[in-house]
CSV table of C-alpha atoms in Angstrom, one decimal:
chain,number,residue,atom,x,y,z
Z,20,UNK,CA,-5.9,7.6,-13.9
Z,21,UNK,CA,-3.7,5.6,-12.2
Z,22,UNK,CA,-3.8,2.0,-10.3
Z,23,UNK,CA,-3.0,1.1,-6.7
Z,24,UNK,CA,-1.2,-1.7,-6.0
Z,25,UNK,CA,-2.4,-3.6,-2.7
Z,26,UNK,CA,-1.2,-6.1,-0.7
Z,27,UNK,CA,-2.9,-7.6,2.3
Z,28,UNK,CA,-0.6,-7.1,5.7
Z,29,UNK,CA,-1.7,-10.5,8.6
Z,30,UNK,CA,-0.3,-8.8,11.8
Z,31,UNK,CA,0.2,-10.9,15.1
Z,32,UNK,CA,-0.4,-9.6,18.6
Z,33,UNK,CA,2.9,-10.2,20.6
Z,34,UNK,CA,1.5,-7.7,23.4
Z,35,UNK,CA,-2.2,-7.1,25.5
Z,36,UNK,CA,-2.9,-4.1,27.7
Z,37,UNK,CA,-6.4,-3.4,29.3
Z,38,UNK,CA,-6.2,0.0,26.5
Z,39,UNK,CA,-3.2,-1.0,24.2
Z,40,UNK,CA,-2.0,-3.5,22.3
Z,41,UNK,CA,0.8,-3.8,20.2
Z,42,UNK,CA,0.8,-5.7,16.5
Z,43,UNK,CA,3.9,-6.1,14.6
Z,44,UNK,CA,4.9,-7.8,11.0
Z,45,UNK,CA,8.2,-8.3,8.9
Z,46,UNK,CA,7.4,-7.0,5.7
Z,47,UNK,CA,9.3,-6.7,2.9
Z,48,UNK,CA,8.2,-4.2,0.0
Z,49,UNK,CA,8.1,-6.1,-3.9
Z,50,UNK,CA,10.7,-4.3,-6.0
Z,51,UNK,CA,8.3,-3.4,-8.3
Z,52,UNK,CA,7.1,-0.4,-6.2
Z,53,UNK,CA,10.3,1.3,-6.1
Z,54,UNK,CA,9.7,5.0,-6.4
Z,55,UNK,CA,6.1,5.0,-5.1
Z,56,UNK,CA,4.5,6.4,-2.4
Z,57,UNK,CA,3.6,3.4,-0.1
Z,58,UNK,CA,1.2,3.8,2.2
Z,59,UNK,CA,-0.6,1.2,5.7
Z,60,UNK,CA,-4.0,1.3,5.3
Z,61,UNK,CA,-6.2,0.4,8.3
Z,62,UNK,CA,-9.8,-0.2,7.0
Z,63,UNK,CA,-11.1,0.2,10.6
Z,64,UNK,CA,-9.7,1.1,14.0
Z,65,UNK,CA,-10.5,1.6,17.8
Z,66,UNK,CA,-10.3,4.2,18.3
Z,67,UNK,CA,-6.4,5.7,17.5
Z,68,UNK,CA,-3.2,3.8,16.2
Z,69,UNK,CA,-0.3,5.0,16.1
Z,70,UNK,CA,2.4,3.4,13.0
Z,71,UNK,CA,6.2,2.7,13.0
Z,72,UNK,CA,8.7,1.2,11.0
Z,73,UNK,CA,11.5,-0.1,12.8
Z,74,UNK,CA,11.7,2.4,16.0
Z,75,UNK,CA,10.7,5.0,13.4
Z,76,UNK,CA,7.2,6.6,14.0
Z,77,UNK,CA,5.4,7.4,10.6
Z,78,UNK,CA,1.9,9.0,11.6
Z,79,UNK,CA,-1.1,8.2,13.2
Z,80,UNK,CA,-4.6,7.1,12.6
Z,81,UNK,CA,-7.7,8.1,14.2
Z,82,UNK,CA,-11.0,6.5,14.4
Z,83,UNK,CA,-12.1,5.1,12.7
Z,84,UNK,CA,-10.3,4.0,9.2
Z,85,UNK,CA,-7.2,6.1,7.5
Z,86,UNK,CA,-3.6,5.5,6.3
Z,87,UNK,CA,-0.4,6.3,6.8
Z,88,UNK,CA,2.7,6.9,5.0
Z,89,UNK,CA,5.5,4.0,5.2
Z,90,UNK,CA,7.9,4.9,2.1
Z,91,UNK,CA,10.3,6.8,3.8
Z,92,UNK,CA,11.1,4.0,6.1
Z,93,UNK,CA,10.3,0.8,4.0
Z,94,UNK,CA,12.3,0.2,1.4
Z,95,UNK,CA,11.8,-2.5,-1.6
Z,96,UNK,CA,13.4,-5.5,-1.3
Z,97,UNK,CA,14.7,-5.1,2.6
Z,98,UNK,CA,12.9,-6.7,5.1
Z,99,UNK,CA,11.0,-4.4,7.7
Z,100,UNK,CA,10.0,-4.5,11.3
Z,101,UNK,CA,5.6,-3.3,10.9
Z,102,UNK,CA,4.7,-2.6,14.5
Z,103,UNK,CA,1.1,-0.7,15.3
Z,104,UNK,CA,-0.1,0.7,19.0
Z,105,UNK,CA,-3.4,0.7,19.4
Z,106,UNK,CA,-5.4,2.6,22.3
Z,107,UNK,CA,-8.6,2.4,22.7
Z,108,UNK,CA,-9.1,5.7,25.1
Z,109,UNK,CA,-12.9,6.3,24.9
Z,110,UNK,CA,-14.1,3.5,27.3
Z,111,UNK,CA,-15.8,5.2,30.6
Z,112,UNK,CA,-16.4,8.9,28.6
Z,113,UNK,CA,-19.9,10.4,29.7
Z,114,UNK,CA,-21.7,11.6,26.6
Z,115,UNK,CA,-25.5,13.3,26.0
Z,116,UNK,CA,-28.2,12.3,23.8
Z,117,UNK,CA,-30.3,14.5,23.0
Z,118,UNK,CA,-34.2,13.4,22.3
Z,119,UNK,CA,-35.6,16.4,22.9
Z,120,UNK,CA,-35.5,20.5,23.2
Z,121,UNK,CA,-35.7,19.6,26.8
Z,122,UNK,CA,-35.0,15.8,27.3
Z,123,UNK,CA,-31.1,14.8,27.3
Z,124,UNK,CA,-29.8,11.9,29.2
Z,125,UNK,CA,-26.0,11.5,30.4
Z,126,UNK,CA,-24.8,8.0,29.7
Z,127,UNK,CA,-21.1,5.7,30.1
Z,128,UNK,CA,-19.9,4.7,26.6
Z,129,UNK,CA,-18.3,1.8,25.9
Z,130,UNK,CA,-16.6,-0.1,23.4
Z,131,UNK,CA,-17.9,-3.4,22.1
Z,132,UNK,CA,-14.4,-3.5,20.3
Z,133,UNK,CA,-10.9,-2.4,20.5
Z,134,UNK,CA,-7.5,-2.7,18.2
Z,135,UNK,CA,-7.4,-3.2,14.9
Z,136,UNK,CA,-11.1,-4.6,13.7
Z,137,UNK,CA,-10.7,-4.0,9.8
Z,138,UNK,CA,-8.4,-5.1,7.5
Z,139,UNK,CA,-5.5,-4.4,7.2
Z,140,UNK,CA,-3.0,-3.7,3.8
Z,141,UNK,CA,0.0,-2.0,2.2
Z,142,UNK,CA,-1.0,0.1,-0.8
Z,143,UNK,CA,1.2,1.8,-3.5
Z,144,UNK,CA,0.6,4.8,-6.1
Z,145,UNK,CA,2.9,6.8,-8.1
Z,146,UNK,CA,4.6,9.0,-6.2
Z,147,UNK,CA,4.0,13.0,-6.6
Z,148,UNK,CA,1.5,15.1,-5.8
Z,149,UNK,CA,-2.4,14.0,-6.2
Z,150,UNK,CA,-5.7,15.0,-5.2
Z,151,UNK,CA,-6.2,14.1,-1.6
Z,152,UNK,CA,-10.2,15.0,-0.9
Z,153,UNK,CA,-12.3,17.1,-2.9
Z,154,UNK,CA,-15.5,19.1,-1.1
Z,155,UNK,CA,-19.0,20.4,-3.4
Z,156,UNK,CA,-20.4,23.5,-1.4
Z,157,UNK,CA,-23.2,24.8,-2.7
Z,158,UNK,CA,-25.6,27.6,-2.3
Z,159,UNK,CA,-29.8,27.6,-4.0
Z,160,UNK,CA,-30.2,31.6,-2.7
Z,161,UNK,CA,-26.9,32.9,-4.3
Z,162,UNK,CA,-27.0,30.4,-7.1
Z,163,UNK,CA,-23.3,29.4,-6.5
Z,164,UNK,CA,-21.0,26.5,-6.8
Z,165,UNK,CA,-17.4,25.8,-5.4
Z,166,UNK,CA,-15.1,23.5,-5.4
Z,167,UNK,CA,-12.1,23.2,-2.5
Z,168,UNK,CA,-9.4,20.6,-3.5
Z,169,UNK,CA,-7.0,19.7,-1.2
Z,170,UNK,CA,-3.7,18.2,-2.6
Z,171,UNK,CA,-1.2,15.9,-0.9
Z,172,UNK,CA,2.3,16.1,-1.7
């Protein structure tokens, strides 16, 4: 086992579109996590973010929570522009419900929230490769069991 570091990121909205906004930070990394993987963690967005460091783009998160990978532009001890797009793109999509065999009905979605409406923080774990996600499938009428691991790094 290993621990994660975590520190909590405030980000402040310089910039308001009708479907973006922008949110940037000055971070600086502690010393201590030299030689980590550090990662942005966005608890919950809406509904896709993209991440950069600097003018440096570092991945992307969809809705609604994920993280992305910030130690290849962040380094300890230097101070570091944290900027975040969000665009919240699903307002005015037609969807179905389905109540019925024969009963659907056509509606507007909309969202009751957009940008970043989770928290917000820097994590840190040893760097190297781990195990990412880890899916059971099972099967009652062959009597079988499998495990598929996917690993990061």
């Amino acid at each position: 086992m290993y621990s994660v570091d975590k520190v909590e990121v405030i980000l402040t909205v310089p910039s308001i579109e009708e479907t973006q906004a922008w949110y940037e930070r000055e971070i600086t990394i502690p010393d201590a996590w030299a030689g980590r993987d550090i990662t942005l963690v966005l608890n919950r967005v809406s509904t896709d973010a993209e991440v950069f460091v600097g003018d440096e783009r570092c991945g992307e998160v969809n809705w609604p929570y994920g993280e992305v990978k910030i130690s290849p532009h962040a380094k300890p001890g230097t101070p570091s522009l944290l900027r975040v797009l969000v665009t919240a793109d699903a307002a005015g999509a037609a969807r179905e419900r389905f109540f019925d065999f024969h009963y659907t009905v056509t509606e507007k979605t909309e969202l009751s929230s957009k940008g970043l409406i989770g928290d917000v923080w820097l994590s840190s774990r040893p760097a190297g490769a781990r195990i990412e996600d880890v899916f059971v499938i099972t099967s009652v009428r062959n009597s079988e069991l499998a495990i598929d691991v996917e690993l990061e790094n």
